[in-house]
Amino acid sequence: MALGAVAEPPVRRRGSDYAQLSRRISQAGLLERRPGWYVTRIVLTLGAFVAGWVAVFLLGDSWWQLPIAALMAVATTQVAFLGHDAGHRQMFRRRGPSELVGLLAGNVAVGISYGWWVDKHNRHHANPNHEDEDPDVGAGALVWTPEQALETRGFGRWMAQRQAYFFFPMLLLEGLSLHVASIKAIVGREDGKYAVPMRHRAVEAALLVAHTAAYVALLLAVMSPVKALLFAVVHQALWGLYMGCAFAPNHKGMPMPTAEDELDFLRKQVLTSRNVRGSRLVDTTLGGLNYQIEHHLFPNMPRANLRRAQPIVRAYCAEQGIPYAETGLVESYRQALGHLHEVGRPLRG
């Protein structure tokens, strides 16, 4: 989708637009940390996560472990949301405490590399939906532009023609993909040096090994190998599905800027992002990512403040004539799937 069809003409004081909005947000106190809120959130989330594993241990060799695996997928995703917040320093201003929480949430609890995710996610935030700069829209199992679709061959081309239909089933493999990407990031080298920058590579490697060993050992200690394997499949598949469903509404189907588009920071973030309307239950379910516009404009804003920031940002965008995308959850998926289907149109022709 070209930006030219969406972006409004330049407005006065374009270079200062974000600074003006930032002052309004700062004056409202929305960039202040929320330690009490995060202590409560961490206690509740980790409490549910640990309680789930205790239930697995106590239940033993039972087929009822499979429903527990589904619940653990929810708990694992909620822990991953804490790692996301830590990576953006929403909890603490200092790097040290943020990295500690991130390593515990990512490497220890979830089993993905925190350092790899921070590097990848920062590049996404810097240039959202930019085909050449955003790793989240690079060609892979899915393609995001007609140009990417035309470059596919063989089975990849067959998939690109039908990718909208396979999107949700493919998310069942997203958890496995994240684990594999984490390992590649830690050990992968290019031109004699590590391909992904990482501050604590040895520590991250050790924590991932410890996570995997503990995960396998616990499952095999309390249930038969068949049940253990099925538990892992259900847990990892539903975790990947949940993660994908939380991130898919944010940018998929929104404009994709190119090198020719000259956008300031405010417009680059707003025009490529989509908010999802809903109650506080939606806020919790999506980890605050339903306020994607506000999150991209102020990545270090505590999650609890995003709801309060939304009316300020929406009103300011209206003042500046900047389109502000907001829709319901189901409609957001419809738009994302519609984009994936449209991308494959040249191949179907």
PDB file of C-alpha atoms in Angstrom, residues 48-60 62-76 215 218-219 223 230-232 234-236 238:
ATOM      1  CA  ALA A  48       0.047 -17.329  37.484  1.00  0.00           C
ATOM      2  CA  PHE A  49       3.027 -18.610  35.475  1.00  0.00           C
ATOM      3  CA  VAL A  50       4.588 -20.407  38.464  1.00  0.00           C
ATOM      4  CA  ALA A  51       1.193 -21.707  39.617  1.00  0.00           C
ATOM      5  CA  GLY A  52       0.703 -23.244  36.186  1.00  0.00           C
ATOM      6  CA  TRP A  53       3.966 -25.168  36.396  1.00  0.00           C
ATOM      7  CA  VAL A  54       3.116 -26.272  39.928  1.00  0.00           C
ATOM      8  CA  ALA A  55      -0.186 -27.603  38.582  1.00  0.00           C
ATOM      9  CA  VAL A  56       1.714 -29.505  35.887  1.00  0.00           C
ATOM     10  CA  PHE A  57       3.920 -31.092  38.551  1.00  0.00           C
ATOM     11  CA  LEU A  58       1.017 -32.016  40.816  1.00  0.00           C
ATOM     12  CA  LEU A  59      -1.285 -33.313  38.079  1.00  0.00           C
ATOM     13  CA  GLY A  60       1.201 -35.940  36.950  1.00  0.00           C
ATOM     14  CA  SER A  62      -2.785 -37.297  33.040  1.00  0.00           C
ATOM     15  CA  TRP A  63      -4.442 -36.234  29.804  1.00  0.00           C
ATOM     16  CA  TRP A  64      -5.730 -33.227  31.739  1.00  0.00           C
ATOM     17  CA  GLN A  65      -2.256 -31.845  31.198  1.00  0.00           C
ATOM     18  CA  LEU A  66      -3.318 -30.738  27.707  1.00  0.00           C
ATOM     19  CA  PRO A  67      -5.805 -28.102  28.955  1.00  0.00           C
ATOM     20  CA  ILE A  68      -3.076 -26.962  31.354  1.00  0.00           C
ATOM     21  CA  ALA A  69      -0.762 -26.605  28.353  1.00  0.00           C
ATOM     22  CA  ALA A  70      -3.286 -24.264  26.737  1.00  0.00           C
ATOM     23  CA  LEU A  71      -3.472 -22.165  29.905  1.00  0.00           C
ATOM     24  CA  MET A  72       0.308 -22.098  30.083  1.00  0.00           C
ATOM     25  CA  ALA A  73       0.383 -20.662  26.557  1.00  0.00           C
ATOM     26  CA  VAL A  74      -1.634 -17.711  27.854  1.00  0.00           C
ATOM     27  CA  ALA A  75       0.589 -17.303  30.907  1.00  0.00           C
ATOM     28  CA  THR A  76       3.752 -17.540  28.770  1.00  0.00           C
ATOM     29  CA  TYR A 215      11.431 -27.637  30.487  1.00  0.00           C
ATOM     30  CA  LEU A 218       9.984 -31.344  34.221  1.00  0.00           C
ATOM     31  CA  LEU A 219       7.705 -32.717  31.514  1.00  0.00           C
ATOM     32  CA  MET A 223       4.288 -37.633  32.475  1.00  0.00           C
ATOM     33  CA  LEU A 230       1.827 -33.468  23.180  1.00  0.00           C
ATOM     34  CA  PHE A 231       2.006 -30.991  26.064  1.00  0.00           C
ATOM     35  CA  ALA A 232       4.968 -29.261  24.431  1.00  0.00           C
ATOM     36  CA  VAL A 234       0.031 -27.658  22.461  1.00  0.00           C
ATOM     37  CA  HIS A 235       1.911 -25.213  24.688  1.00  0.00           C
ATOM     38  CA  GLN A 236       4.298 -23.952  22.007  1.00  0.00           C
ATOM     39  CA  LEU A 238      -0.862 -21.914  21.159  1.00  0.00           C
TER      40      LEU A 238
END
